[in-house]
PDB file of C-alpha atoms in Angstrom:
ATOM      1  CA  UNK A  27     -13.358 -18.150 -46.714  1.00 63.00           C
ATOM      2  CA  UNK A  28     -15.197 -14.816 -46.575  1.00 66.00           C
ATOM      3  CA  UNK A  29     -17.813 -16.397 -44.299  1.00 73.00           C
ATOM      4  CA  UNK A  30     -15.018 -17.483 -41.949  1.00 70.00           C
ATOM      5  CA  UNK A  31     -13.616 -13.949 -41.971  1.00 66.00           C
ATOM      6  CA  UNK A  32     -17.061 -12.555 -41.070  1.00 67.00           C
ATOM      7  CA  UNK A  33     -17.300 -15.025 -38.184  1.00 66.00           C
ATOM      8  CA  UNK A  34     -13.901 -13.899 -36.950  1.00 64.00           C
ATOM      9  CA  UNK A  35     -14.981 -10.268 -37.050  1.00 64.00           C
ATOM     10  CA  UNK A  36     -18.001 -11.198 -34.949  1.00 61.00           C
ATOM     11  CA  UNK A  37     -15.874 -12.989 -32.368  1.00 53.00           C
ATOM     12  CA  UNK A  38     -13.429 -10.145 -31.932  1.00 55.00           C
ATOM     13  CA  UNK A  39     -14.506  -7.613 -29.352  1.00 50.00           C
ATOM     14  CA  UNK A  40     -15.652  -4.279 -30.655  1.00 51.00           C
ATOM     15  CA  UNK A  41     -13.713  -1.249 -29.415  1.00 55.00           C
ATOM     16  CA  UNK A  42     -14.622   1.517 -31.814  1.00 76.00           C
ATOM     17  CA  UNK A  43     -15.718   2.208 -35.342  1.00 84.00           C
ATOM     18  CA  UNK A  44     -12.153   2.772 -36.588  1.00 90.00           C
ATOM     19  CA  UNK A  45     -11.000  -0.560 -35.147  1.00 92.00           C
ATOM     20  CA  UNK A  46     -13.995  -2.293 -36.756  1.00 90.00           C
ATOM     21  CA  UNK A  47     -13.200  -0.664 -40.102  1.00 94.00           C
ATOM     22  CA  UNK A  48      -9.569  -1.755 -39.866  1.00 95.00           C
ATOM     23  CA  UNK A  49     -10.584  -5.340 -39.086  1.00 93.00           C
ATOM     24  CA  UNK A  50     -12.877  -5.396 -42.105  1.00 94.00           C
ATOM     25  CA  UNK A  51     -10.111  -4.028 -44.352  1.00 96.00           C
ATOM     26  CA  UNK A  52      -7.611  -6.607 -43.088  1.00 95.00           C
ATOM     27  CA  UNK A  53     -10.075  -9.476 -43.549  1.00 94.00           C
ATOM     28  CA  UNK A  54     -11.386  -8.286 -46.925  1.00 93.00           C
ATOM     29  CA  UNK A  55      -8.746 -10.172 -48.895  1.00 89.00           C
ATOM     30  CA  UNK A  56      -8.060 -13.608 -47.380  1.00 85.00           C
ATOM     31  CA  UNK A  57      -4.377 -14.465 -47.267  1.00 85.00           C
ATOM     32  CA  UNK A  58      -3.252 -10.858 -47.638  1.00 92.00           C
ATOM     33  CA  UNK A  59      -2.437  -8.646 -44.665  1.00 94.00           C
ATOM     34  CA  UNK A  60      -2.165  -4.971 -45.645  1.00 96.00           C
ATOM     35  CA  UNK A  61       0.329  -2.624 -44.022  1.00 97.00           C
ATOM     36  CA  UNK A  62      -0.777   0.222 -41.765  1.00 97.00           C
ATOM     37  CA  UNK A  63       0.017   2.606 -44.618  1.00 97.00           C
ATOM     38  CA  UNK A  64      -2.254   0.692 -47.003  1.00 97.00           C
ATOM     39  CA  UNK A  65      -5.049   0.663 -44.427  1.00 97.00           C
ATOM     40  CA  UNK A  66      -4.641   4.414 -43.864  1.00 97.00           C
ATOM     41  CA  UNK A  67      -4.893   5.000 -47.622  1.00 97.00           C
ATOM     42  CA  UNK A  68      -8.067   2.904 -47.766  1.00 97.00           C
ATOM     43  CA  UNK A  69      -9.508   4.997 -44.918  1.00 96.00           C
ATOM     44  CA  UNK A  70      -8.363   8.162 -46.709  1.00 96.00           C
ATOM     45  CA  UNK A  71      -6.191   9.416 -43.869  1.00 96.00           C
ATOM     46  CA  UNK A  72      -2.484   9.593 -43.135  1.00 97.00           C
ATOM     47  CA  UNK A  73      -0.634   6.841 -41.321  1.00 97.00           C
ATOM     48  CA  UNK A  74       0.009   9.286 -38.481  1.00 97.00           C
ATOM     49  CA  UNK A  75      -3.720  10.039 -38.142  1.00 96.00           C
ATOM     50  CA  UNK A  76      -4.474   6.323 -38.113  1.00 96.00           C
ATOM     51  CA  UNK A  77      -1.897   5.758 -35.377  1.00 96.00           C
ATOM     52  CA  UNK A  78      -3.287   8.653 -33.340  1.00 94.00           C
ATOM     53  CA  UNK A  79      -6.879   7.384 -33.593  1.00 92.00           C
ATOM     54  CA  UNK A  80      -5.795   3.900 -32.562  1.00 94.00           C
ATOM     55  CA  UNK A  81      -3.728   5.289 -29.698  1.00 92.00           C
ATOM     56  CA  UNK A  82      -6.812   7.142 -28.473  1.00 87.00           C
ATOM     57  CA  UNK A  83      -8.578   3.752 -28.391  1.00 86.00           C
ATOM     58  CA  UNK A  84      -5.689   2.223 -26.465  1.00 88.00           C
ATOM     59  CA  UNK A  85      -4.436   0.009 -29.273  1.00 93.00           C
ATOM     60  CA  UNK A  86      -2.231   0.006 -32.358  1.00 96.00           C
ATOM     61  CA  UNK A  87      -2.250  -1.518 -35.825  1.00 97.00           C
ATOM     62  CA  UNK A  88       0.077  -4.385 -34.925  1.00 97.00           C
ATOM     63  CA  UNK A  89      -2.122  -5.406 -31.987  1.00 96.00           C
ATOM     64  CA  UNK A  90      -5.196  -5.548 -34.239  1.00 95.00           C
ATOM     65  CA  UNK A  91      -3.290  -7.509 -36.872  1.00 96.00           C
ATOM     66  CA  UNK A  92      -1.974  -9.947 -34.254  1.00 96.00           C
ATOM     67  CA  UNK A  93      -5.459 -10.447 -32.823  1.00 94.00           C
ATOM     68  CA  UNK A  94      -6.819 -11.295 -36.268  1.00 95.00           C
ATOM     69  CA  UNK A  95      -3.912 -13.595 -37.108  1.00 95.00           C
ATOM     70  CA  UNK A  96      -4.378 -15.353 -33.775  1.00 96.00           C
ATOM     71  CA  UNK A  97      -8.077 -15.962 -34.452  1.00 95.00           C
ATOM     72  CA  UNK A  98      -7.368 -17.239 -37.964  1.00 95.00           C
ATOM     73  CA  UNK A  99      -4.543 -19.440 -36.672  1.00 96.00           C
ATOM     74  CA  UNK A 100      -6.800 -20.988 -34.028  1.00 96.00           C
ATOM     75  CA  UNK A 101      -9.375 -21.842 -36.707  1.00 94.00           C
ATOM     76  CA  UNK A 102      -6.720 -23.346 -38.994  1.00 95.00           C
ATOM     77  CA  UNK A 103      -5.172 -25.342 -36.150  1.00 97.00           C
ATOM     78  CA  UNK A 104      -8.501 -27.109 -35.663  1.00 95.00           C
ATOM     79  CA  UNK A 105      -8.094 -28.506 -39.188  1.00 93.00           C
ATOM     80  CA  UNK A 106      -5.546 -30.995 -40.464  1.00 93.00           C
ATOM     81  CA  UNK A 107      -3.486 -28.368 -42.304  1.00 94.00           C
ATOM     82  CA  UNK A 108       0.245 -28.695 -41.615  1.00 96.00           C
ATOM     83  CA  UNK A 109       1.638 -25.995 -39.328  1.00 96.00           C
ATOM     84  CA  UNK A 110       4.101 -24.995 -42.073  1.00 96.00           C
ATOM     85  CA  UNK A 111       1.180 -24.305 -44.427  1.00 96.00           C
ATOM     86  CA  UNK A 112      -0.714 -22.351 -41.765  1.00 96.00           C
ATOM     87  CA  UNK A 113       2.398 -20.244 -41.176  1.00 96.00           C
ATOM     88  CA  UNK A 114       2.589 -19.401 -44.872  1.00 94.00           C
ATOM     89  CA  UNK A 115      -1.120 -18.578 -45.066  1.00 94.00           C
ATOM     90  CA  UNK A 116      -0.687 -16.126 -42.199  1.00 95.00           C
ATOM     91  CA  UNK A 117       2.238 -14.375 -43.873  1.00 92.00           C
ATOM     92  CA  UNK A 118       5.107 -15.957 -41.936  1.00 94.00           C
ATOM     93  CA  UNK A 119       8.182 -16.991 -43.881  1.00 93.00           C
ATOM     94  CA  UNK A 120       8.965 -19.884 -41.535  1.00 95.00           C
ATOM     95  CA  UNK A 121       6.982 -22.181 -39.265  1.00 96.00           C
ATOM     96  CA  UNK A 122       9.293 -21.292 -36.370  1.00 96.00           C
ATOM     97  CA  UNK A 123       8.418 -17.598 -36.678  1.00 97.00           C
ATOM     98  CA  UNK A 124       4.721 -18.498 -36.631  1.00 97.00           C
ATOM     99  CA  UNK A 125       5.204 -20.802 -33.638  1.00 97.00           C
ATOM    100  CA  UNK A 126       6.992 -18.075 -31.695  1.00 97.00           C
ATOM    101  CA  UNK A 127       4.294 -15.527 -32.533  1.00 97.00           C
ATOM    102  CA  UNK A 128       1.506 -17.952 -31.616  1.00 97.00           C
ATOM    103  CA  UNK A 129       3.162 -18.685 -28.276  1.00 97.00           C
ATOM    104  CA  UNK A 130       3.322 -14.939 -27.619  1.00 97.00           C
ATOM    105  CA  UNK A 131      -0.355 -14.480 -28.504  1.00 96.00           C
ATOM    106  CA  UNK A 132      -1.819 -17.532 -26.790  1.00 96.00           C
ATOM    107  CA  UNK A 133       0.824 -18.690 -24.273  1.00 97.00           C
ATOM    108  CA  UNK A 134       0.763 -22.160 -25.826  1.00 97.00           C
ATOM    109  CA  UNK A 135       2.503 -23.688 -28.827  1.00 96.00           C
ATOM    110  CA  UNK A 136       0.501 -24.304 -32.014  1.00 97.00           C
ATOM    111  CA  UNK A 137       1.142 -28.038 -31.624  1.00 96.00           C
ATOM    112  CA  UNK A 138      -0.218 -28.092 -28.077  1.00 96.00           C
ATOM    113  CA  UNK A 139      -3.171 -25.884 -29.048  1.00 96.00           C
ATOM    114  CA  UNK A 140      -4.020 -28.321 -31.817  1.00 95.00           C
ATOM    115  CA  UNK A 141      -3.830 -31.308 -29.464  1.00 93.00           C
ATOM    116  CA  UNK A 142      -6.108 -29.596 -26.927  1.00 92.00           C
ATOM    117  CA  UNK A 143      -8.692 -28.316 -29.449  1.00 88.00           C
ATOM    118  CA  UNK A 144      -9.404 -31.077 -31.912  1.00 75.00           C
TER     119      UNK A 144
END
C-alpha cells in the first residue's frame, strides 16, 4: 500500500514544498486521514500558519485532501472492491456520501467511472 501511496504522490502535480510535505503526511498512514491541526503539529507550526502558507499557494487543506482521496478512489475503483468498502477506506461513513463527493471531484459517479475504466 505504501508503494501505491508513493505512486499517487508522483501523479499529483507539485505546487510547493509545503504542499508536498502535506501530501506525504496524509499518505504516510494508509487508511487514516489526519486533520489540518494534526498536520500542522507534525510540521511544527500553528493551524493558522498552515492555512496562511496554503493560501499563499492558492490552495487549502481540504482541497489537498480531496485531491488525494480522489486519486485513491480512482485506483480502488479499478479493482473489484465494493463501493461501500471503498467509501469506508476513504473515511466516509456512507457510500452515498462518497458517491456525492466523487461526483463533485470527477463529475462522474463512481459506478460510471468504474464502468469506463476497467
